[in-house]
Each structure stands twice: as structure tokens, then as C-alpha cells.
Tab-separated table of C-alpha atoms and ligand atoms in Angstrom:
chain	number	residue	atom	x	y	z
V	776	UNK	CA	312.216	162.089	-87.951
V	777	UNK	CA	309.513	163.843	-86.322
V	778	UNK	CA	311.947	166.628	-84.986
V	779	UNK	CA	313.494	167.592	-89.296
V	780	UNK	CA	309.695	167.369	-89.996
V	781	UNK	CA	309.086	169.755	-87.503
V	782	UNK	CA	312.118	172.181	-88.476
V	783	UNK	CA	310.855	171.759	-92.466
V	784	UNK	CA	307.261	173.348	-90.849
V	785	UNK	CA	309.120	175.823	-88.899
V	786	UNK	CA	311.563	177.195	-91.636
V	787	UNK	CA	308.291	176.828	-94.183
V	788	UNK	CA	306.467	179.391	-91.356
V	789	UNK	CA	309.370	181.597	-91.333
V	790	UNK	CA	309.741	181.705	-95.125
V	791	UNK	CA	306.130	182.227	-95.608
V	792	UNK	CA	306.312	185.063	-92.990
V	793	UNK	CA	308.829	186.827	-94.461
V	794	UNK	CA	307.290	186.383	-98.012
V	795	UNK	CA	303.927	187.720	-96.549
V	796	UNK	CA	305.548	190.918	-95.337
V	797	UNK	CA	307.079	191.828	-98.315
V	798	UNK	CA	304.212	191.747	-100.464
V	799	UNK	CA	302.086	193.165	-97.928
V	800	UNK	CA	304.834	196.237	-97.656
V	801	UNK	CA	304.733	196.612	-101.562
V	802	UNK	CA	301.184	197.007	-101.831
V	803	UNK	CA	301.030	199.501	-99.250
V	804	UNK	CA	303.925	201.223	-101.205
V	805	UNK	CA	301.618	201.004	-104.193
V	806	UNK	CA	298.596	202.359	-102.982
V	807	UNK	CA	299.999	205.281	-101.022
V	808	UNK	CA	302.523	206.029	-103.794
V	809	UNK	CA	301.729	209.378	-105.952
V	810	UNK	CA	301.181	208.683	-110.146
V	811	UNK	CA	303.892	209.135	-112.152
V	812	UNK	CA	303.445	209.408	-115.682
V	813	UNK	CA	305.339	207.006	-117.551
V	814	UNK	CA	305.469	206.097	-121.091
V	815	UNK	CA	303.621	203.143	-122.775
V	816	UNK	CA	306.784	201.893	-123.613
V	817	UNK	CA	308.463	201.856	-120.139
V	818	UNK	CA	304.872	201.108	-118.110
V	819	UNK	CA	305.248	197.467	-120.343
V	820	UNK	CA	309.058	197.164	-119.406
V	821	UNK	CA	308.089	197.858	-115.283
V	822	UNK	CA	305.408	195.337	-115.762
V	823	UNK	CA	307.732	192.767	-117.357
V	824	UNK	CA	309.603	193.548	-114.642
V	825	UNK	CA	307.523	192.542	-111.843
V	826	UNK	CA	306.463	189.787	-114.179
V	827	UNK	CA	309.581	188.014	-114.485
V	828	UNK	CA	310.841	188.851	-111.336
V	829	UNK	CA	307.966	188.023	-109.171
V	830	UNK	CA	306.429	185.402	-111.011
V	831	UNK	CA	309.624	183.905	-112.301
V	832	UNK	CA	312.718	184.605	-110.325
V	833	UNK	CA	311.354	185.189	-106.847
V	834	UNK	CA	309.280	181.819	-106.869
V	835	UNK	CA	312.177	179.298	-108.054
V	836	UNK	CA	314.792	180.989	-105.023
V	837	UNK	CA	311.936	179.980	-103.221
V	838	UNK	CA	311.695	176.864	-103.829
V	839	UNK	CA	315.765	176.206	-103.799
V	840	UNK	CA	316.052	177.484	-100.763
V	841	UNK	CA	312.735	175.401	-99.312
V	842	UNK	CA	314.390	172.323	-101.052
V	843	UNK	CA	317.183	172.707	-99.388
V	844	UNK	CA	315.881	172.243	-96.219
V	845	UNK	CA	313.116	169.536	-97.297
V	846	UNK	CA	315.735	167.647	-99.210
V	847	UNK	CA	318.069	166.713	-96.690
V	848	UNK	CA	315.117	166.145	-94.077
V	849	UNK	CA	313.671	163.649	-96.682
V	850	UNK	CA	316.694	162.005	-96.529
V	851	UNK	CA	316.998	161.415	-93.484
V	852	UNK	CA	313.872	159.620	-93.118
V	853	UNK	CA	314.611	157.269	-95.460
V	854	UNK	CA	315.365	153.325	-94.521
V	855	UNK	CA	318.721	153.820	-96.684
V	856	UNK	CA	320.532	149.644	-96.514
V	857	UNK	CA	323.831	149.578	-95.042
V	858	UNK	CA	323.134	150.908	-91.366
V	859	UNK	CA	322.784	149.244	-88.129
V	860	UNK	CA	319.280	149.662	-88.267
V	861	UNK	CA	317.265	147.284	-86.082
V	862	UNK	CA	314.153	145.831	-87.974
V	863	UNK	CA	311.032	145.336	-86.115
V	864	UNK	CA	308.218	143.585	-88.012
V	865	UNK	CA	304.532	145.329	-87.453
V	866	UNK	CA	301.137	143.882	-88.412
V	867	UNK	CA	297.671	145.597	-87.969
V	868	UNK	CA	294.894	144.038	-87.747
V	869	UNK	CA	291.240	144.966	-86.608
V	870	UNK	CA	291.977	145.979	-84.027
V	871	UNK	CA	295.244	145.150	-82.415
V	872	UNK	CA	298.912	145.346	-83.196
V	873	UNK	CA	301.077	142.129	-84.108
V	874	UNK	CA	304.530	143.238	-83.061
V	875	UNK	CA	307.749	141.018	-83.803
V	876	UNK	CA	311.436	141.476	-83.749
V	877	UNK	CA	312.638	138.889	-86.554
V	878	UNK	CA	316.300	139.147	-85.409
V	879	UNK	CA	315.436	137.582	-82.091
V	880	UNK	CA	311.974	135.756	-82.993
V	881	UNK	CA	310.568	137.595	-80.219
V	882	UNK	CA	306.811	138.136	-80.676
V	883	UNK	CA	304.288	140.678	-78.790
V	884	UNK	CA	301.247	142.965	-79.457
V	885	UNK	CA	299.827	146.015	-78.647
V	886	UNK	CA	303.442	147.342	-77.429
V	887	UNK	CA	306.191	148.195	-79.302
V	888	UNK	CA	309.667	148.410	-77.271
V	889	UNK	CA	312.694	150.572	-78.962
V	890	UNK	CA	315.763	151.745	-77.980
V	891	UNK	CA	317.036	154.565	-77.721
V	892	UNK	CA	319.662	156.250	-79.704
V	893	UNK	CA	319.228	153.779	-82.978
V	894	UNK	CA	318.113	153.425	-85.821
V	895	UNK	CA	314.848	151.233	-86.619
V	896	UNK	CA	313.178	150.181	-89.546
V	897	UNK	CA	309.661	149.738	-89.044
V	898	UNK	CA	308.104	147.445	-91.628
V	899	UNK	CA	304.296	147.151	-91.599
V	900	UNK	CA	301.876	145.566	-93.595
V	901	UNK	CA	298.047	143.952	-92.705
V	902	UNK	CA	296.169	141.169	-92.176
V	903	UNK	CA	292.968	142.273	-93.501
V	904	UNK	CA	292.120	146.350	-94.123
V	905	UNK	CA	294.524	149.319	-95.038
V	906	UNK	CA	295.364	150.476	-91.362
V	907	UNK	CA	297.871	152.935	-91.011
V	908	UNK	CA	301.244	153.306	-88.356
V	909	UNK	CA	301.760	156.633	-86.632
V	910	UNK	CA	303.561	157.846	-83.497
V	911	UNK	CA	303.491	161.540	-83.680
V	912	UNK	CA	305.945	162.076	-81.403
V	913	UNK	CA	308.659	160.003	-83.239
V	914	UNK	CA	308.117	160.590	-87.212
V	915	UNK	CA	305.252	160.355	-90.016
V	916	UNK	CA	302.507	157.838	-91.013
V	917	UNK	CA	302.743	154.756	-92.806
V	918	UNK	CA	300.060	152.985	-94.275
V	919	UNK	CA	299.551	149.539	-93.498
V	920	UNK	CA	298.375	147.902	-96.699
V	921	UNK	CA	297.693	144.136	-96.991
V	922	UNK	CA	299.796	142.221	-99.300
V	923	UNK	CA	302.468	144.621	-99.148
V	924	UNK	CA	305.513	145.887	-96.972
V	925	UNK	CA	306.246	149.185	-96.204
V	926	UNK	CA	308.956	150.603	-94.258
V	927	UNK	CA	309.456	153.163	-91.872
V	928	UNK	CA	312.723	154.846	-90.066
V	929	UNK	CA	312.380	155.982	-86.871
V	930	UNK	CA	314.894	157.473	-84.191
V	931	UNK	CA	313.668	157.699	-80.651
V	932	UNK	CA	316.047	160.382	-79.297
V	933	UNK	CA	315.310	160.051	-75.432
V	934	UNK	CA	313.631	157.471	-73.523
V	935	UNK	CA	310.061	157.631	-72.916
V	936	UNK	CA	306.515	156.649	-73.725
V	937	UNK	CA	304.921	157.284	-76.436
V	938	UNK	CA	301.611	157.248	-78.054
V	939	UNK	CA	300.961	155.621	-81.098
V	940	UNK	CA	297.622	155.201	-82.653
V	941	UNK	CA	295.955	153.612	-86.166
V	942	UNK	CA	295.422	156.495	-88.423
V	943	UNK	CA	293.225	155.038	-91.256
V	944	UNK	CA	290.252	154.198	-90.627
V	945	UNK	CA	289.640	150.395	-90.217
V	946	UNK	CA	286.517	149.626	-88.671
V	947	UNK	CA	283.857	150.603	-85.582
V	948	UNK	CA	286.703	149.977	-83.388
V	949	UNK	CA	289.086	151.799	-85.376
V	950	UNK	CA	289.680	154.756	-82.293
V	951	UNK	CA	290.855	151.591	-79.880
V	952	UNK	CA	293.527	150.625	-81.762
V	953	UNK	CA	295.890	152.251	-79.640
V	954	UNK	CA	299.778	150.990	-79.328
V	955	UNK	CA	301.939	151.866	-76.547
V	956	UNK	CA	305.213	152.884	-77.565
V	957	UNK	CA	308.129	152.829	-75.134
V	958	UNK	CA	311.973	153.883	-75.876
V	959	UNK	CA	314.503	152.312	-73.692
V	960	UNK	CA	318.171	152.921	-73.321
V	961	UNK	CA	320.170	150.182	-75.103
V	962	UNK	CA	321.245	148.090	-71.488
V	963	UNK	CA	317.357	147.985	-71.175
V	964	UNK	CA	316.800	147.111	-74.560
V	965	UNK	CA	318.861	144.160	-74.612
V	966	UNK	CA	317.187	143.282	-71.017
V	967	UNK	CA	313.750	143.526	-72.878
V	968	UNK	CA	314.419	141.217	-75.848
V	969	UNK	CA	316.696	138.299	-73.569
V	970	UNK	CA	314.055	137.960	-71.587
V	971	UNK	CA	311.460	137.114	-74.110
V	972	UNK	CA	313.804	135.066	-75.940
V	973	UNK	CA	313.296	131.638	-76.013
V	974	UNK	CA	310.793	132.473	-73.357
V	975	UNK	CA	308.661	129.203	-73.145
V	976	UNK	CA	305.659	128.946	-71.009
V	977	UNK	CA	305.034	125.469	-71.065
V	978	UNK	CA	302.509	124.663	-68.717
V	979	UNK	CA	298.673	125.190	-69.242
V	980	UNK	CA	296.261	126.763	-66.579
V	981	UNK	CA	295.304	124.366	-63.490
V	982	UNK	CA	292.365	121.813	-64.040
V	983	UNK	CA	289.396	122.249	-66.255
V	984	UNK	CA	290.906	125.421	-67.486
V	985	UNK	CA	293.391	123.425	-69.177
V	986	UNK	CA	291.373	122.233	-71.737
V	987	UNK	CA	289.104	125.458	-72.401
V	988	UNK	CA	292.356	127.517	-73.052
V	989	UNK	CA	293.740	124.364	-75.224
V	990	UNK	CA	291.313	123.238	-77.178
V	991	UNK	CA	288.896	127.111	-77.187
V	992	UNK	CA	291.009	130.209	-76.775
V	993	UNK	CA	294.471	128.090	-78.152
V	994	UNK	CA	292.343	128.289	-81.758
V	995	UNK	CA	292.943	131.844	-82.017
V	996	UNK	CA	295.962	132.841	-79.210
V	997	UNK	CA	299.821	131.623	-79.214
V	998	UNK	CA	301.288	130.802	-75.483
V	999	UNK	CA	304.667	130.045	-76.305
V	1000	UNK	CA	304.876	126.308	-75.461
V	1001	UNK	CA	301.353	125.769	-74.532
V	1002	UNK	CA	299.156	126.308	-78.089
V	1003	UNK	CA	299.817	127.921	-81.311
V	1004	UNK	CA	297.067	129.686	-82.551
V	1005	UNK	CA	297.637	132.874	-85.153
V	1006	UNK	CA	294.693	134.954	-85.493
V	1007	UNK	CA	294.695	136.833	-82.617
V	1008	UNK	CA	297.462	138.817	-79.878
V	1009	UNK	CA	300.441	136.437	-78.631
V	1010	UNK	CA	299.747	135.636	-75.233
V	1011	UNK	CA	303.172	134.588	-74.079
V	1012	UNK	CA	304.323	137.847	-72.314
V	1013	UNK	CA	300.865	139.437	-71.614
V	1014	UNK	CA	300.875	139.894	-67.731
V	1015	UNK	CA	303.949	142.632	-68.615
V	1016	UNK	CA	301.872	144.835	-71.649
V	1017	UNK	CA	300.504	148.259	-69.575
V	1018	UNK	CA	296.829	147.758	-71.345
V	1019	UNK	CA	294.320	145.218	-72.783
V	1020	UNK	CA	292.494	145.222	-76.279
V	1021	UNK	CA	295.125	147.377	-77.622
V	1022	UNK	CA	294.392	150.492	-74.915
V	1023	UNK	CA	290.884	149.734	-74.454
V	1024	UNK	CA	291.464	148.823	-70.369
V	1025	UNK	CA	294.366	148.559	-68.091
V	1026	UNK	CA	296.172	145.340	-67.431
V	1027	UNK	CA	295.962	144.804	-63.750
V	1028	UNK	CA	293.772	142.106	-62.119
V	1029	UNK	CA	290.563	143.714	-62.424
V	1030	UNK	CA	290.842	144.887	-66.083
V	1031	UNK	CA	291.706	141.540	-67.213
V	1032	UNK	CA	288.642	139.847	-65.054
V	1033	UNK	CA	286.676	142.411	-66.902
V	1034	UNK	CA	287.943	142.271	-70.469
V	1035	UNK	CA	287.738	138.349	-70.395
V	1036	UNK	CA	283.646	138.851	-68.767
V	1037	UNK	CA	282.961	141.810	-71.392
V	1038	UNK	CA	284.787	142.038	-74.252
V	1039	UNK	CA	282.302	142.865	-76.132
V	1040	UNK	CA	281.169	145.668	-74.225
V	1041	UNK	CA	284.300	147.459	-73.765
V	1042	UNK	CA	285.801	147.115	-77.233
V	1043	UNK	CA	282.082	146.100	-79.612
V	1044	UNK	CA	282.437	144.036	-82.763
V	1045	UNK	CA	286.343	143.233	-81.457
V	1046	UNK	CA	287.151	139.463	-83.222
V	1047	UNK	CA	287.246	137.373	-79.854
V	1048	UNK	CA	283.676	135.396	-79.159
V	1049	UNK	CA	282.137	135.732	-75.825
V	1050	UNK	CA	283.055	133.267	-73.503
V	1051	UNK	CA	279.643	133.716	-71.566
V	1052	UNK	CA	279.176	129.579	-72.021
V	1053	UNK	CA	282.325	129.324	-70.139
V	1054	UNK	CA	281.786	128.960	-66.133
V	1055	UNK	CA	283.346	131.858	-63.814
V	1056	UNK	CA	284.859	129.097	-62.040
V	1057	UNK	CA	287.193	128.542	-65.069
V	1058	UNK	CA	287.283	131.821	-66.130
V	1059	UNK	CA	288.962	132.736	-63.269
V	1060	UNK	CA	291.515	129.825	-63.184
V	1061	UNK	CA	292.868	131.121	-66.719
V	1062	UNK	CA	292.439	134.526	-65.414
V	1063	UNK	CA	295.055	133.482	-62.398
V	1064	UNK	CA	297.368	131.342	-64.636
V	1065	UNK	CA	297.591	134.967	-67.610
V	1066	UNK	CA	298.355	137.093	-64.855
V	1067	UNK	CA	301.578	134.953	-64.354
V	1068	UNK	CA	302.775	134.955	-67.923
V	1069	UNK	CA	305.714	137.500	-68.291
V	1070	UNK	CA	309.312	136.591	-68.395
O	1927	HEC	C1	288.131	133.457	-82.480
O	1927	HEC	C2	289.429	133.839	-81.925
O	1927	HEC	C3	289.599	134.007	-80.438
O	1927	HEC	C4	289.308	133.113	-79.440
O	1927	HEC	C5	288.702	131.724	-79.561
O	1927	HEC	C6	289.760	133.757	-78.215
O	1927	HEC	N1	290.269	134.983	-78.461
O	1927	HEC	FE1	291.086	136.238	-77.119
O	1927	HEC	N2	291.322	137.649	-78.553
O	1927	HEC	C7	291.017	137.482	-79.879
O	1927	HEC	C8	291.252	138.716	-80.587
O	1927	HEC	C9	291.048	138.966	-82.075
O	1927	HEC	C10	291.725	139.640	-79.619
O	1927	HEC	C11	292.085	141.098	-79.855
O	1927	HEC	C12	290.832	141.929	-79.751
O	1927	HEC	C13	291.075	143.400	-79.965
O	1927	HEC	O1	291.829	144.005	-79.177
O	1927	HEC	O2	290.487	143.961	-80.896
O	1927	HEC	C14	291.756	138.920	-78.363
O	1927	HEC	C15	292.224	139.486	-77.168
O	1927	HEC	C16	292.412	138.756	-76.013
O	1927	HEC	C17	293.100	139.261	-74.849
O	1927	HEC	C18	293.747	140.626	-74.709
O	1927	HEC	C19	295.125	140.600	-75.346
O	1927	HEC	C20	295.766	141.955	-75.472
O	1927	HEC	O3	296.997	142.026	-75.507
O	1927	HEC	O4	295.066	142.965	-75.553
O	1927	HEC	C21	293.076	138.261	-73.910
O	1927	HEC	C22	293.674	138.309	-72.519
O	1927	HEC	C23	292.365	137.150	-74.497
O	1927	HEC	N3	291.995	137.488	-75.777
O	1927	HEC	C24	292.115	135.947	-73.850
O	1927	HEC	C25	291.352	134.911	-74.402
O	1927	HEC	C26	290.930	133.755	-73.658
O	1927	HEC	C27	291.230	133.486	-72.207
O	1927	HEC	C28	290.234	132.976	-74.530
O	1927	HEC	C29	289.525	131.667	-74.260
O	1927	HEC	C30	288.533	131.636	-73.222
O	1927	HEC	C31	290.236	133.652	-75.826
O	1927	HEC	N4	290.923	134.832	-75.689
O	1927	HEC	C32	289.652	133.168	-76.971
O	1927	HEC	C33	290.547	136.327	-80.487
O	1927	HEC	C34	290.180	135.190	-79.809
O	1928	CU	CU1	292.405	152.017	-87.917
């Protein structure tokens, strides 16, 4: 999508060009060109002319020919039924991504796993504010309205990673609502989704962290198997996403000590409380047990 959008631009520039030189050559022609006497009566003919011709004729083959690039690139870009498109199910909220694949009822955030070579439909919507889906490198925006579903086709041609960010702005934290973007080749694909299927964590951190995740953090976050909550990032595969709070920090084992200490610092006004009331001691035994959930 991104690349017909980008060959629209490029025959637009050309055209355009090419357009700009001609004038630009006729009024030189005009002003070096020597008076000729003419008659009233042909002088209104030349200038109906240029009239019809430039204003009329020369604008609509313009057009065509523009449409007839634009047209089929439109086309292309549209989610048209009937296709083996894959649909992928994208939620923004402030200020993280809700991310799940309905075919295989795997669920994820912040990262958003393709693959390569096929089509997928993209259909966002909100949980709160109009946010808006973009991945430059792979096709247009989309807005992300609340109440509503809108769909998106996208192609990734090669594998890769790609950026994609919230373009509407949402918030204070609007900037860090980053999602990373990664096109695999179908074998990997496949890889990706079976093992997050049925993926099922099951048991809680050790001790007293048990019931602090339970009964505190399992309000808000789902850990497949262990609690249910809806209102914030699924938990369940977190140890394998590349960043925390949606780009704000890396996920290794310092970033994640830090996010869960300062939150609030790295990524202000984000929708998780402080958990300064909860000791280090525990902190750091849920710290251990989210660094081991991946498939
Ligand atoms: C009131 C709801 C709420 C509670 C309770 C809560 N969180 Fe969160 N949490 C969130 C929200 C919302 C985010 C996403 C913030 C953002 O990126 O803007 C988040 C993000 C996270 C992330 C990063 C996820 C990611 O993919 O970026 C981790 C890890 C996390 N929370 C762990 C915890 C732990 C551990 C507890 C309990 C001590 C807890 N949370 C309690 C709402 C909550
Ligand atoms: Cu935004």
C-alpha cells in the first residue's frame, strides 16, 4: 500500500513537472515574442483558444490520466471480501495498543506480528479517544474512533521491523504510544501464533506476590490462566515484546525493575497506579515470575 501511494506521489511529481515546464516555456515564448497585429475578431478566437484549451481540455486529460494511476492504487488498498486476508483486531487506548488475532484468540499489545507476503485486514477501533493507526512504511492512516470499526489493508512485502506510531493526538502521552511492527515469513508466522495459542500460564508469582498480582494488578491485567482483568495490556506473553509502556523503555531485566518502580516518571499520567505501597521485596518476586512469561 505504502509503495502505489508512493508511485501515485511520484507520477503526480512527474506530471506536475512536466506541466510546470510547459507553461513556464509559453510564457517565455510570450514575452520575448514580437506584436503582431491581429484583428479584433481573430485576437477573441486565439483567446477562446487558449481558453478552452487550457482551461478546458488540458485540465480534464489531466485529470484522466492522474486517475488512472490513483484509481487503480485506490483499489488496491481497499479490504475488498473474498481474499485470504488474515484479520487482526487492533484497539488503542491511552496509551497502549490492544492487539488480537480473532482467528486464533491469540491476544498481545504493544506489538503487532504479520507475515509476510499476505494480505491483512487491520480493523481498529478505541476504547476511549479518537487515536489513529499508522505504519509509514507499510500503507496510510486509519483513525481509531470509539464505537466504530474501521479497516485497513496492508501488505508487508519483505520481512522486517517496522515502526508504527499513534497519529492523532490522544493525550500528554500521546508521542509514547509507539507499536512495534514486525513482518515474518509465513513458517515464522505460524511459529508465532502456535505458540501463543492456548498458551496458559497458570501459576501465580511465588509467596506474598501471589496475592498482590491476584487480587491488585489482576484488576486491570489478563495472565492467561492466572487473572482476567481488561483494562489494561495482556500480560500473558510479555517477557517476549522488545519494549515496555508501548516504546517508552526496553524489556530486559532492568527496564522492567524500572517501569514497575517508576511508571509514572517514565511514561506521566499513563493509567497504571503507583505501586510505591507495595514492598521491593514483592516487587521483585513479580518482577522474577513476568520475566518468565513467554511461550
Ligand atoms: C488500574 C489498572 C492497573 C493496575 C492495578 C496495574 N496496572 Fe499495570 N498497566 C496498566 C496500564 C493502563 C498499563 C499501560 C500503560 C501505558 O503504557 O500507557 C500498564 C502497563 C503495565 C506493564 C507494561 C506492559 C507493556 O506491555 O508495556 C506491566 C509490566 C505492568 N503494567 C505490570 C503491573 C503490575 C505488576 C501490577 C501490580 C503491582 C500492575 N501492573 C497493576 C494498568 C494497571
Ligand atoms: Cu495518540
Amino acid at each position: 500500500m505504502a509503495s502505489s501511494v508512493a508511485n501515485v506521489w511520484w507520477a503526480m511529481f512527474g506530471f506536475s513537472t512536466l506541466v510546470l515546464l510547459a507553461v513556464s516555456a509559453l510564457w517565455i515564448y510570450a514575452m520575448r515574442r514580437q506584436p503582431r497585429e491581429t484583428s479584433p475578431a481573430e485576437a477573441r478566437r486565439i483567446h477562446l483558444r487558449w481558453l478552452i484549451g487550457g482551461g478546458l481540455v488540458l485540465p480534464t486529460a489531466s485529470i484522466v490520466l492522474l486517475l488512472a494511476f490513483g484509481l487503480p492504487a485506490g483499489r488496491s488498498m481497499l479490504p475488498l471480501p473474498g481474499d485470504q486476508a488474515l484479520r487482526i483486531e487492533v484497539t488503542g487506548h491511552q496509551w497502549w495498543w490492544e492487539v488480537r488475532y480473532p482467528g486464533s484468540g491469540v491476544v498481545t499489545a504493544n506489538q503487532l506480528i504479520l507475515p509476510v507476503g499476505r494480505p491483512v485486514d487491520i480493523a481498529v477501533t478505541s476504547a476511549d479517544v479518537i487515536h489513529s493507526f499508522w505504519v509509514p512504511r507499510l500503507g496510510g492512516k486509519i483513525d481509531m474512533v470509539p464505537g466504530r470499526t474501521n479497516v485497513i489493508r496492508l501488505e508487508a512485502g519483505q520481512a522486517g521491523i517496522f515502526r508504527g506510531q499513534c497519529s492523532e493526538f490522544c493525550g500528554t502521552q500521546h508521542a509514547h504510544m509507539i507499536l512495534h511492527v514486525e513482518a515474518l515469513e509465513a513458517p515464522g508466522f505460524d511459529d508465532w501464533i502456535a505458540a501463543r495459542q492456548n498458551l496458559v500460564v497458570g501459576q501465580p508469582p511465588a509467596g506474598e506476590a501471589a496475592t498482590v498480582f491476584v487480587d491488585r494488578c489482576g484488576q486491570c491485567h489478563r495472565v492467561a490462566g492466572v487473572t482476567e482483568g481488561k483494562r489494561a495490556p495482556d500480560l500473558t506473553d510479555l517477557a517476549s515484546r522488545p519494549t515496555l509502556g508501548a516504546g517508552v523503555i526496553d524489556n530486559d531485566s532492568e527496564g522492567l525493575r524500572r517501569w514497575l518502580h517508576e511508571h509514572q516518571r517514565l511514561k506521566h499520567g499513563n493509567a497504571m497506579p503507583r505501586h510505591d505501597d507495595v514492598t521491593d521485596e514483592t516487587l521483585e518476586q513479580i518482577a522474577d515470575w513476568l520475566e518468565t512469561l513467554a511461550p
